[in-house]
Short mmCIF file of C-alpha atoms and ligand atoms in Angstrom, two decimals:
data_model
loop_
_atom_site.label_atom_id
_atom_site.label_comp_id
_atom_site.label_asym_id
_atom_site.label_seq_id
_atom_site.Cartn_x
_atom_site.Cartn_y
_atom_site.Cartn_z
CA MET A 79 1.16 3.89 -19.96
CA LYS A 80 -0.43 3.88 -23.38
CA LYS A 81 -3.59 5.86 -23.96
CA GLU A 82 -6.87 3.96 -24.33
CA LYS A 83 -7.52 3.05 -27.94
CA THR A 84 -11.18 2.19 -27.48
CA ALA A 85 -14.00 4.45 -26.39
CA ALA A 86 -13.55 3.09 -22.88
CA LYS A 87 -12.88 5.78 -20.38
CA ASN A 88 -10.94 5.64 -17.18
CA THR A 89 -13.17 7.65 -14.91
CA SER A 90 -10.66 10.33 -14.14
CA VAL A 91 -9.66 10.40 -10.51
CA GLY A 92 -11.12 13.41 -8.87
CA GLU A 93 -14.34 13.00 -10.81
CA SER A 94 -17.12 13.06 -8.30
CA GLY A 95 -18.22 9.75 -6.89
CA LEU A 96 -15.19 7.69 -7.92
CA MET A 97 -14.30 6.87 -4.33
CA GLU A 98 -17.86 5.79 -3.59
CA LYS A 99 -17.85 3.62 -6.71
CA ILE A 100 -14.64 1.90 -5.63
CA VAL A 101 -15.83 1.39 -2.05
CA SER A 102 -19.02 -0.15 -3.35
CA LEU A 103 -17.29 -2.35 -5.94
CA ALA A 104 -14.74 -3.42 -3.33
CA LYS A 105 -17.49 -4.73 -1.09
CA ARG A 106 -19.65 -6.18 -3.87
CA ARG A 107 -16.81 -8.18 -5.40
CA GLY A 108 -15.00 -9.30 -2.26
CA PHE A 109 -12.02 -6.95 -2.27
CA VAL A 110 -12.50 -4.95 0.92
CA PHE A 111 -15.23 -5.11 3.56
CA PRO A 112 -15.87 -2.56 6.31
CA GLY A 113 -14.16 -3.67 9.53
CA SER A 114 -16.17 -5.65 12.11
CA GLU A 115 -19.35 -4.88 10.21
CA ILE A 116 -21.66 -7.24 12.09
CA TYR A 117 -20.89 -5.33 15.30
CA GLY A 118 -21.69 -2.00 13.73
CA GLY A 119 -18.21 -1.41 12.38
CA LEU A 120 -14.88 -0.20 13.75
CA ALA A 121 -13.59 3.09 12.39
CA ASN A 122 -10.53 2.98 10.16
CA SER A 123 -10.38 -0.81 9.96
CA TYR A 124 -11.16 -3.13 7.05
CA GLU A 125 -11.23 -6.80 6.13
CA TYR A 126 -9.67 -7.95 2.87
CA GLY A 127 -11.95 -10.42 1.08
CA PRO A 128 -11.07 -13.26 -1.31
CA ALA A 129 -10.27 -10.99 -4.28
CA GLY A 130 -8.68 -8.28 -2.11
CA VAL A 131 -6.27 -10.58 -0.38
CA GLU A 132 -5.04 -11.83 -3.77
CA LEU A 133 -4.60 -8.29 -5.12
CA LYS A 134 -2.80 -7.15 -1.98
CA LYS A 135 -0.55 -10.19 -2.01
CA ASN A 136 0.27 -9.64 -5.69
CA ILE A 137 1.36 -6.06 -4.93
CA GLN A 138 3.45 -7.29 -1.99
CA ASP A 139 5.01 -10.05 -4.12
CA GLU A 140 5.81 -7.58 -6.86
CA TRP A 141 7.48 -5.24 -4.36
CA TRP A 142 9.45 -8.10 -2.82
CA ARG A 143 10.50 -9.46 -6.21
CA VAL A 144 11.64 -6.09 -7.55
CA PHE A 145 13.29 -4.67 -4.43
CA VAL A 146 14.56 -7.75 -2.58
CA ARG A 147 14.77 -10.93 -4.72
CA GLU A 148 16.07 -9.43 -7.94
CA ARG A 149 18.67 -7.15 -6.36
CA SER A 150 22.07 -8.34 -5.29
CA ASP A 151 22.44 -5.40 -2.88
CA MET A 152 19.31 -6.25 -0.85
CA VAL A 153 18.36 -8.82 1.78
CA GLY A 154 15.04 -9.41 3.53
CA LEU A 155 13.88 -9.48 7.13
CA ASP A 156 10.75 -10.38 9.07
CA SER A 157 11.02 -8.91 12.55
CA SER A 158 8.49 -8.93 15.40
CA ILE A 159 5.48 -6.68 15.72
CA ILE A 160 6.18 -6.37 19.44
CA LEU A 161 9.73 -5.21 20.01
CA HIS A 162 11.48 -4.31 23.25
CA PRO A 163 9.81 -1.07 24.43
CA LYS A 164 13.17 0.71 24.60
CA THR A 165 13.21 0.48 20.80
CA TRP A 166 10.52 3.15 20.63
CA GLU A 167 12.16 5.37 23.21
CA ALA A 168 15.41 5.19 21.27
CA SER A 169 13.73 5.84 17.93
CA GLY A 170 11.92 8.89 19.30
CA HIS A 171 8.45 7.54 18.62
CA VAL A 172 7.30 7.60 22.25
CA ALA A 173 7.95 11.32 22.34
CA GLY A 174 7.62 12.17 18.67
CA LEU A 175 4.88 10.11 16.96
CA VAL A 176 2.19 12.50 18.06
CA ASP A 177 -0.69 14.38 16.50
CA ALA A 178 -2.20 17.58 17.88
CA MET A 179 -5.83 16.71 18.58
CA VAL A 180 -9.00 18.40 19.77
CA GLU A 181 -12.12 16.77 21.14
CA CYS A 182 -15.64 18.10 20.70
CA LYS A 183 -17.14 18.38 24.18
CA ALA A 184 -20.64 17.89 22.77
CA CYS A 185 -20.29 14.69 20.72
CA HIS A 186 -16.79 13.57 21.77
CA THR A 187 -15.50 13.37 18.22
CA ARG A 188 -11.74 13.64 18.23
CA THR A 189 -10.04 15.16 15.25
CA ARG A 190 -6.61 16.32 14.22
CA ALA A 191 -6.34 20.05 14.75
CA ASP A 192 -4.35 20.60 11.54
CA HIS A 193 -6.92 18.73 9.43
CA LEU A 194 -9.79 20.61 11.09
CA ILE A 195 -8.22 23.97 10.29
CA GLU A 196 -7.03 23.14 6.79
CA ASN A 197 -10.42 21.66 5.82
CA HIS A 198 -12.14 24.75 7.19
CA PHE A 199 -10.05 27.03 4.99
CA GLU A 200 -10.36 24.71 2.00
CA ALA A 201 -14.15 24.95 2.26
CA LYS A 202 -13.73 28.73 2.01
CA GLY A 203 -11.57 28.27 -1.08
CA GLU A 204 -8.37 29.24 0.75
CA LYS A 205 -5.24 27.14 0.95
CA VAL A 206 -3.73 27.33 4.43
CA SER A 207 -0.97 25.15 5.89
CA VAL A 208 -0.47 24.98 9.65
CA GLU A 209 2.63 22.83 9.59
CA GLY A 210 4.85 23.38 12.59
CA LYS A 211 2.37 25.51 14.56
CA THR A 212 2.30 25.03 18.33
CA GLU A 213 -0.78 23.77 20.20
CA LYS A 214 -1.38 27.33 21.39
CA GLU A 215 -1.27 28.73 17.85
CA LEU A 216 -3.64 26.03 16.59
CA ASP A 217 -6.03 26.81 19.46
CA GLU A 218 -5.99 30.48 18.55
CA ILE A 219 -6.91 29.76 14.92
CA ILE A 220 -9.78 27.44 15.90
CA GLN A 221 -11.14 30.05 18.30
CA LYS A 222 -10.67 32.99 15.94
CA GLU A 223 -12.33 31.19 13.02
CA LYS A 224 -15.00 29.66 15.30
CA ILE A 225 -14.54 26.33 13.52
CA LYS A 226 -17.44 23.99 14.20
CA CYS A 227 -17.33 20.25 14.83
CA PRO A 228 -17.69 18.50 11.44
CA ASN A 229 -19.74 15.78 13.15
CA CYS A 230 -22.33 17.64 15.26
CA GLY A 231 -21.92 21.25 14.17
CA LYS A 232 -21.28 22.57 17.71
CA PHE A 233 -18.44 24.91 18.56
CA ASP A 234 -17.22 23.54 21.88
CA TRP A 235 -13.69 22.18 21.68
CA THR A 236 -11.20 21.03 24.34
CA PRO A 237 -7.82 22.74 24.10
CA VAL A 238 -5.44 21.20 21.54
CA ARG A 239 -3.48 18.32 23.07
CA LYS A 240 -0.69 16.08 21.83
CA PHE A 241 -1.82 12.49 21.32
CA ASN A 242 0.57 9.56 20.80
CA LEU A 243 -0.23 7.24 17.90
CA LEU A 244 1.55 4.16 19.24
CA PHE A 245 -0.78 1.40 20.43
CA GLU A 246 0.12 0.25 23.92
CA THR A 247 -0.40 -3.22 25.31
CA HIS A 248 1.08 -5.41 28.04
CA VAL A 249 3.14 -8.56 28.01
CA GLY A 250 2.04 -11.07 30.64
CA ILE A 251 -0.95 -10.92 32.91
CA VAL A 252 -0.19 -7.89 35.05
CA PRO A 253 -0.76 -4.54 33.36
CA GLU A 254 1.98 -2.61 35.12
CA ALA A 255 4.50 -0.10 33.89
CA GLN A 256 7.28 -2.69 33.52
CA SER A 257 5.18 -4.88 31.23
CA LYS A 258 4.16 -2.10 28.83
CA VAL A 259 5.00 -2.70 25.17
CA TYR A 260 3.92 -1.13 21.88
CA LEU A 261 2.65 -2.56 18.63
CA ARG A 262 5.22 -1.35 16.13
CA GLY A 263 4.44 2.02 14.58
CA GLU A 264 6.76 1.31 11.64
CA THR A 265 8.60 -1.77 10.41
CA ALA A 266 11.82 0.24 10.07
CA GLN A 267 12.92 -0.11 13.70
CA GLY A 268 12.97 -3.91 13.43
CA ILE A 269 15.61 -3.48 10.74
CA PHE A 270 17.80 -1.20 12.84
CA ILE A 271 17.74 -3.45 15.89
CA SER A 272 18.62 -6.50 13.74
CA PHE A 273 21.40 -4.65 11.91
CA LYS A 274 24.23 -6.32 13.84
CA ASN A 275 22.75 -9.80 13.42
CA ILE A 276 22.39 -9.23 9.69
CA LEU A 277 26.02 -8.09 9.43
CA ASP A 278 27.23 -11.06 11.49
CA SER A 279 25.17 -13.71 9.72
CA THR A 280 25.52 -12.71 6.05
CA ARG A 281 28.13 -11.52 3.60
CA VAL A 282 26.57 -8.12 2.99
CA ARG A 283 28.88 -5.19 2.28
CA LEU A 284 27.99 -1.53 2.06
CA PRO A 285 26.08 -0.26 0.27
CA PHE A 286 23.25 -2.69 0.95
CA GLY A 287 19.62 -2.54 1.90
CA VAL A 288 17.29 -4.52 4.12
CA GLY A 289 13.68 -4.84 3.00
CA GLN A 290 10.80 -5.75 5.22
CA LEU A 291 7.08 -6.26 4.64
CA GLY A 292 4.67 -6.41 7.54
CA LYS A 293 1.97 -4.87 9.62
CA SER A 294 2.37 -1.58 11.45
CA PHE A 295 -0.14 -0.03 13.80
CA ARG A 296 -1.12 3.57 14.51
CA ASN A 297 -3.97 4.88 16.58
CA GLU A 298 -5.37 6.97 13.73
CA ILE A 299 -8.56 8.61 14.78
CA THR A 300 -9.24 10.92 11.88
CA LYS A 301 -11.28 9.98 8.85
CA GLY A 302 -9.33 7.38 6.97
CA ASN A 303 -10.62 7.73 3.38
CA PHE A 304 -11.25 4.03 2.86
CA ILE A 305 -7.99 2.02 3.12
CA PHE A 306 -5.82 5.11 2.66
CA ARG A 307 -5.36 5.59 6.40
CA THR A 308 -6.14 2.75 8.78
CA LEU A 309 -5.32 1.57 12.29
CA GLU A 310 -3.27 -1.33 10.97
CA PHE A 311 -1.59 -1.43 7.60
CA GLU A 312 1.06 -3.32 5.69
CA GLN A 313 4.27 -1.42 5.32
CA ALA A 314 6.96 -2.18 2.78
CA GLU A 315 10.12 -0.49 4.00
CA ILE A 316 13.73 -0.46 2.97
CA GLU A 317 16.67 0.79 4.98
CA TYR A 318 19.50 1.32 2.51
CA PHE A 319 22.80 1.54 4.39
CA PHE A 320 25.81 3.28 2.88
CA ASP A 321 29.13 4.89 3.72
CA PRO A 322 28.62 8.68 3.56
CA GLU A 323 32.34 9.18 2.80
CA GLU A 324 32.19 6.86 -0.19
CA MET A 325 28.80 7.74 -1.62
CA ASP A 326 27.12 11.01 -2.45
CA TRP A 327 23.80 10.78 -0.61
CA LYS A 328 22.13 13.18 -3.01
CA ALA A 329 22.91 10.94 -6.01
CA LEU A 330 21.75 7.87 -4.10
CA TYR A 331 18.58 9.67 -3.11
CA GLU A 332 17.84 10.53 -6.74
CA LYS A 333 18.49 6.93 -7.76
CA TRP A 334 15.88 5.75 -5.24
CA LYS A 335 13.40 8.29 -6.51
CA GLY A 336 13.85 6.82 -9.97
CA ASP A 337 13.41 3.24 -8.73
CA MET A 338 10.24 4.12 -6.82
CA HIS A 339 8.76 5.95 -9.78
CA GLU A 340 9.59 3.09 -12.12
CA PHE A 341 7.89 0.62 -9.79
CA VAL A 342 4.67 2.64 -9.60
CA THR A 343 4.45 3.39 -13.32
CA GLY A 344 6.07 0.24 -14.74
CA ASN A 345 5.16 -2.54 -12.33
CA LEU A 346 1.85 -1.19 -11.05
CA GLY A 347 0.88 0.47 -14.35
CA ILE A 348 -0.02 3.89 -12.96
CA LYS A 349 -0.07 6.89 -15.30
CA ALA A 350 2.84 9.22 -14.58
CA ASP A 351 0.65 12.32 -14.71
CA MET A 352 -1.20 11.09 -11.63
CA LEU A 353 2.02 11.32 -9.60
CA ARG A 354 4.16 14.12 -8.27
CA TRP A 355 6.98 14.66 -5.78
CA ARG A 356 6.66 16.99 -2.83
CA GLU A 357 9.52 17.90 -0.51
CA HIS A 358 8.84 18.31 3.21
CA GLY A 359 9.63 21.73 4.62
CA ASP A 360 11.77 22.10 7.76
CA GLU A 361 8.74 22.16 10.02
CA GLU A 362 7.00 19.13 8.54
CA ARG A 363 10.05 16.90 8.21
CA SER A 364 10.40 14.13 10.83
CA PHE A 365 12.91 14.68 13.57
CA TYR A 366 15.20 11.95 12.19
CA SER A 367 15.37 13.10 8.59
CA LYS A 368 17.73 15.40 6.71
CA ARG A 369 15.59 15.32 3.58
CA THR A 370 12.15 13.84 2.98
CA GLU A 371 10.17 13.78 -0.22
CA ASP A 372 6.80 12.16 -0.75
CA MET A 373 5.70 10.63 -3.98
CA GLU A 374 2.08 11.71 -4.07
CA TYR A 375 -0.79 10.21 -6.03
CA LYS A 376 -3.80 12.19 -7.13
CA PHE A 377 -6.46 10.48 -5.01
CA PRO A 378 -10.10 11.63 -5.39
CA PHE A 379 -9.53 13.67 -2.23
CA GLY A 380 -6.44 15.41 -3.63
CA PHE A 381 -2.73 14.73 -4.09
CA LYS A 382 -1.70 12.72 -1.01
CA GLU A 383 1.35 10.86 0.21
CA LEU A 384 1.83 7.47 -1.33
CA TRP A 385 5.47 6.67 -0.69
CA GLY A 386 7.96 8.54 1.49
CA LEU A 387 11.69 8.79 0.89
CA ALA A 388 13.78 9.96 3.86
CA TYR A 389 17.48 10.42 4.43
CA ARG A 390 17.63 9.27 8.07
CA THR A 391 21.42 9.74 8.30
CA ASP A 392 22.99 7.65 11.13
CA TYR A 393 20.33 8.83 13.57
CA ASP A 394 18.64 5.50 14.28
CA LEU A 395 21.74 3.32 14.59
CA ASN A 396 23.32 5.90 16.89
CA GLN A 397 20.21 6.07 19.04
CA HIS A 398 20.06 2.28 19.39
CA MET A 399 23.77 2.19 20.27
CA LYS A 400 23.10 4.76 22.96
CA PHE A 401 20.06 3.02 24.42
CA SER A 402 21.28 -0.59 24.13
CA GLY A 403 24.98 -0.11 24.75
CA VAL A 404 25.70 -2.43 21.80
CA ASP A 405 28.16 -1.40 19.09
CA LEU A 406 26.29 -1.14 15.78
CA SER A 407 29.14 0.21 13.71
CA TYR A 408 30.43 -1.29 10.49
CA THR A 409 34.06 -2.09 9.72
CA ASP A 410 35.10 -1.61 6.12
CA PRO A 411 36.70 -4.94 5.10
CA THR A 412 39.27 -3.24 2.84
CA SER A 413 40.37 -0.18 4.79
CA GLY A 414 39.49 -1.38 8.32
CA ARG A 415 37.75 1.95 8.94
CA LYS A 416 35.00 1.68 11.55
CA PHE A 417 31.94 3.92 11.33
CA VAL A 418 28.18 4.07 11.70
CA PRO A 419 26.53 3.76 8.27
CA HIS A 420 24.01 6.28 7.02
CA VAL A 421 20.64 5.24 5.69
CA ILE A 422 18.12 6.22 3.02
CA GLU A 423 14.61 4.91 3.58
CA PRO A 424 11.91 4.37 0.95
CA ALA A 425 8.74 3.57 2.98
CA VAL A 426 5.36 2.75 1.51
CA GLY A 427 2.04 1.30 2.63
CA ILE A 428 0.80 -1.66 0.57
CA ASN A 429 -2.83 -0.81 1.35
CA ARG A 430 -2.32 2.67 -0.01
CA LEU A 431 -0.76 1.21 -3.15
CA MET A 432 -3.78 -1.06 -3.44
CA ALA A 433 -6.24 1.83 -3.11
CA MET A 434 -4.34 3.65 -5.85
CA VAL A 435 -4.23 0.58 -8.11
CA MET A 436 -7.99 0.06 -7.81
CA LEU A 437 -8.83 3.72 -8.37
CA ASP A 438 -6.52 3.94 -11.34
CA ALA A 439 -7.83 0.74 -12.92
CA TYR A 440 -11.51 1.65 -12.62
CA THR A 441 -12.90 1.98 -16.15
CA GLU A 442 -16.38 2.63 -17.45
CA ASP A 443 -17.22 1.75 -21.04
CA GLY A 444 -20.91 2.40 -21.59
CA ASP A 445 -22.68 0.02 -19.24
CA ARG A 446 -19.55 -2.01 -18.78
CA ILE A 447 -17.38 -1.50 -15.72
CA TYR A 448 -14.02 -3.15 -15.48
CA LEU A 449 -10.83 -2.96 -13.49
CA LYS A 450 -8.05 -2.54 -16.00
CA LEU A 451 -5.48 -4.14 -13.71
CA LYS A 452 -2.13 -5.25 -14.99
CA PRO A 453 -2.63 -9.01 -15.51
CA ARG A 454 0.22 -9.73 -13.09
CA LEU A 455 -1.70 -7.94 -10.33
CA ALA A 456 -5.18 -9.28 -11.10
CA PRO A 457 -6.59 -11.48 -8.31
CA TYR A 458 -7.49 -14.20 -10.84
CA LYS A 459 -5.63 -14.56 -14.11
CA ALA A 460 -8.49 -16.34 -15.82
CA ALA A 461 -12.06 -17.47 -15.17
CA VAL A 462 -13.37 -20.78 -16.49
CA PHE A 463 -17.00 -21.14 -17.54
CA PRO A 464 -18.89 -24.18 -18.80
CA LEU A 465 -21.39 -22.69 -21.27
CA LEU A 466 -24.26 -24.46 -19.51
CA SER A 467 -24.15 -25.77 -15.98
CA ASN A 468 -26.74 -28.48 -16.60
CA LYS A 469 -24.75 -30.30 -19.29
CA PRO A 470 -22.43 -32.74 -17.51
CA ALA A 471 -20.10 -33.15 -20.51
CA LEU A 472 -19.44 -29.38 -20.58
CA VAL A 473 -18.99 -29.16 -16.82
CA GLU A 474 -16.64 -32.12 -16.75
CA LYS A 475 -14.47 -30.71 -19.54
CA ALA A 476 -14.44 -27.25 -17.94
CA ARG A 477 -13.52 -28.73 -14.53
CA ALA A 478 -10.57 -30.56 -16.05
CA ILE A 479 -9.29 -27.32 -17.61
CA TYR A 480 -9.88 -25.40 -14.37
CA ASN A 481 -8.04 -28.01 -12.27
CA ASP A 482 -5.14 -28.02 -14.68
CA LEU A 483 -4.77 -24.21 -14.88
CA GLN A 484 -5.16 -23.84 -11.13
CA LYS A 485 -1.81 -25.56 -10.67
CA ARG A 486 -0.20 -22.63 -12.48
CA PHE A 487 -2.32 -19.55 -11.75
CA PRO A 488 -5.09 -18.36 -9.45
CA VAL A 489 -8.20 -19.14 -11.53
CA ALA A 490 -11.89 -18.44 -10.88
CA TRP A 491 -14.80 -20.77 -11.64
CA ASP A 492 -18.30 -19.60 -12.49
CA ASP A 493 -21.23 -21.64 -13.75
CA ARG A 494 -24.09 -19.44 -12.54
CA GLY A 495 -26.41 -17.36 -14.70
CA ASN A 496 -25.70 -16.56 -18.34
CA ILE A 497 -22.31 -15.87 -19.87
CA GLY A 498 -22.99 -12.12 -20.01
CA LYS A 499 -23.47 -11.94 -16.24
CA ARG A 500 -20.37 -13.97 -15.65
CA TYR A 501 -18.34 -11.58 -17.84
CA TYR A 502 -19.82 -8.66 -15.92
CA ALA A 503 -18.71 -10.09 -12.57
CA GLN A 504 -15.20 -10.99 -13.76
CA ASP A 505 -14.76 -7.57 -15.39
CA GLU A 506 -15.43 -5.91 -12.06
CA ILE A 507 -12.87 -8.16 -10.42
CA GLY A 508 -10.38 -7.34 -13.17
CA THR A 509 -9.92 -10.91 -14.47
CA PRO A 510 -8.00 -10.44 -17.74
CA PHE A 511 -9.27 -13.59 -19.52
CA CYS A 512 -12.52 -15.54 -19.48
CA LEU A 513 -12.49 -19.04 -20.96
CA THR A 514 -15.75 -20.59 -22.15
CA ILE A 515 -16.08 -24.29 -22.74
CA ASP A 516 -18.87 -24.84 -25.28
CA PHE A 517 -20.22 -27.52 -27.59
CA ASP A 518 -17.49 -26.77 -30.13
CA THR A 519 -14.96 -27.70 -27.44
CA LEU A 520 -16.60 -31.11 -27.25
CA GLY A 521 -16.29 -31.47 -31.04
CA GLU A 522 -20.02 -31.10 -31.70
CA GLY A 523 -19.44 -28.23 -34.14
CA GLY A 524 -16.94 -30.17 -36.23
CA ALA A 525 -13.30 -31.16 -35.98
CA ALA A 526 -11.82 -27.65 -36.45
CA ASN A 527 -12.71 -26.33 -32.98
CA LYS A 528 -12.60 -29.58 -31.04
CA ASP A 529 -10.51 -29.20 -27.88
CA THR A 530 -10.37 -25.43 -28.20
CA VAL A 531 -12.00 -22.85 -25.91
CA THR A 532 -13.17 -19.28 -26.40
CA VAL A 533 -10.80 -16.83 -24.73
CA ARG A 534 -12.33 -13.42 -24.17
CA ASP A 535 -10.09 -10.43 -23.45
CA ARG A 536 -11.23 -8.15 -20.59
CA ASP A 537 -10.07 -4.86 -22.11
CA THR A 538 -11.06 -5.26 -25.73
CA GLY A 539 -13.91 -7.74 -25.36
CA THR A 540 -12.50 -9.61 -28.36
CA GLN A 541 -12.66 -13.39 -28.48
CA GLU A 542 -10.41 -16.00 -30.01
CA ARG A 543 -10.26 -19.76 -29.93
CA VAL A 544 -7.23 -21.31 -28.30
CA ALA A 545 -6.33 -25.00 -28.15
CA ILE A 546 -6.66 -26.45 -24.64
CA LYS A 547 -3.16 -27.84 -24.78
CA LYS A 548 -1.77 -24.36 -25.51
CA LEU A 549 -3.82 -22.50 -22.87
CA GLY A 550 -1.16 -22.54 -20.16
CA GLU A 551 1.53 -21.06 -22.41
CA PHE A 552 -0.93 -18.63 -24.01
CA LEU A 553 -1.97 -17.22 -20.63
CA HIS A 554 1.54 -17.21 -19.23
CA GLY A 555 2.76 -15.17 -22.20
CA LYS A 556 -0.01 -12.62 -21.81
CA ILE A 557 0.28 -12.30 -18.03
CA TYR A 558 4.01 -12.30 -17.42
CA HIS A 559 5.28 -10.75 -20.68
N1 GAP B 1091 9.48 4.48 8.50
C1 GAP B 1091 8.98 5.71 8.02
C2 GAP B 1091 7.52 5.81 8.06
O1 GAP B 1091 6.85 4.96 8.64
P1 GAP B 1091 5.51 7.25 7.23
O2 GAP B 1091 5.46 8.32 6.20
O3 GAP B 1091 4.88 7.52 8.54
O4 GAP B 1091 7.05 6.89 7.39
C3 GAP B 1091 5.35 5.37 5.43
O5 GAP B 1091 4.86 5.94 6.62
C4 GAP B 1091 4.21 4.95 4.52
O6 GAP B 1091 3.34 4.08 5.23
C5 GAP B 1091 3.33 6.11 4.07
O7 GAP B 1091 3.88 6.73 2.92
C6 GAP B 1091 2.04 5.40 3.75
O8 GAP B 1091 2.10 4.83 2.46
C7 GAP B 1091 2.00 4.30 4.78
N2 GAP B 1091 1.16 4.66 5.94
C8 GAP B 1091 1.50 5.42 7.00
N3 GAP B 1091 0.49 5.51 7.89
C9 GAP B 1091 -0.53 4.79 7.36
C10 GAP B 1091 -1.85 4.48 7.80
N4 GAP B 1091 -2.34 4.90 8.98
N5 GAP B 1091 -2.62 3.70 7.01
C11 GAP B 1091 -2.16 3.25 5.82
N6 GAP B 1091 -0.92 3.49 5.37
C12 GAP B 1091 -0.11 4.24 6.13
#
């Protein structure tokens, strides 16, 4: 991304207070509200307001367009949130999607043991990783270091225990063992269990991928850092199936890394120097993966996982064959060879992408604050203002323009306060263009500007007059260039 030409400054991520500024702006401007606020809140849950739902949807649409619609080797799927419970036994999540937790006996705060220990050492200026340590080893460190509860300051922990992150519920009215189901912990498993139906109902041939967007649920009980880690979140996952005898998985893996990076920098407009790749060590890597790398973004709380890329081999399809008894192999139409395909999985959370996009776009320019969002992602592409709300001729003209543009783009309307305040509000929402309908538009300033409006650019603040009849094309060119 090009460097800023003006004096405007993107408050560099990591600078103190950026997260607080974003959380506050998100609430003030209708992006993200704290979850269940009128009941005192619910930890790690959020509501997406009118601007937030548009931004989130634009990120989802962009992902779907780039990775599903515009690729001939991809198809889409929308599977259920509640799948047959055997799915999660087969996938290993019932046994494996666990965190080692401790509970403070004094205030009953539960926290992940690894986070507790790592934060403790970080506060001392030491970098310690406890990946792969057993519960007993974690216990020993907590005891030896006498790590206190971050909530109440007491040192009175339960022993470290494994805690499963899958949400359980029951189908039907009787909560008995046979009726137990799980809310999906990842969208990926829906793809594996539909693999045969996709093969049988379409003309796909290896290599091909299946993309899915949808909610996943995890019983996260550690501090979520705004929408970075939440109980429910939108995942965008791809299972890319291939023949390991025909394709070199390492080359395919590198190709996916390139596609992911291009999406984040090109489509979402993130600066490349805010990103890095980190490979999982043997102890951290999930049980199903032969190689995992995370694309990490430099959040204000450090470089953290944004998007994971895992080579899951044929693990999942084999497991589902074993547990279901159904043949999930693929027959090569040319050679007739029958085998279980391997899979590479790029898996990202849309909410995490949205947090990154907002943080990255946050710009302060003197007193002015604006979200320098890519126009394609902005919740509203333009805002329409009648110069004065008490002049019916201006309001009527502005309404006609608003109604017309709204058929093509999401457009905001504002007739409150003065123009400066309206600019201020739209800047914080990230609206790339503000259109003012004034007396010149009505022809009162002479023929030259009749039926033109002032278009003000969010990033430069510059204004130009554009003919009403050319507005649609003008905006389209600027937004979707
Ligand atoms: N199917 C593989 C899988 O689910 P993961 O690394 O656990 O792997 C993939 O999750 C992505 O989903 C993460 O990179 C992150 O972007 C997002 N994600 C995971 N847990 C999340 C949570 N509790 N809240 C928000 N996003 C989450």
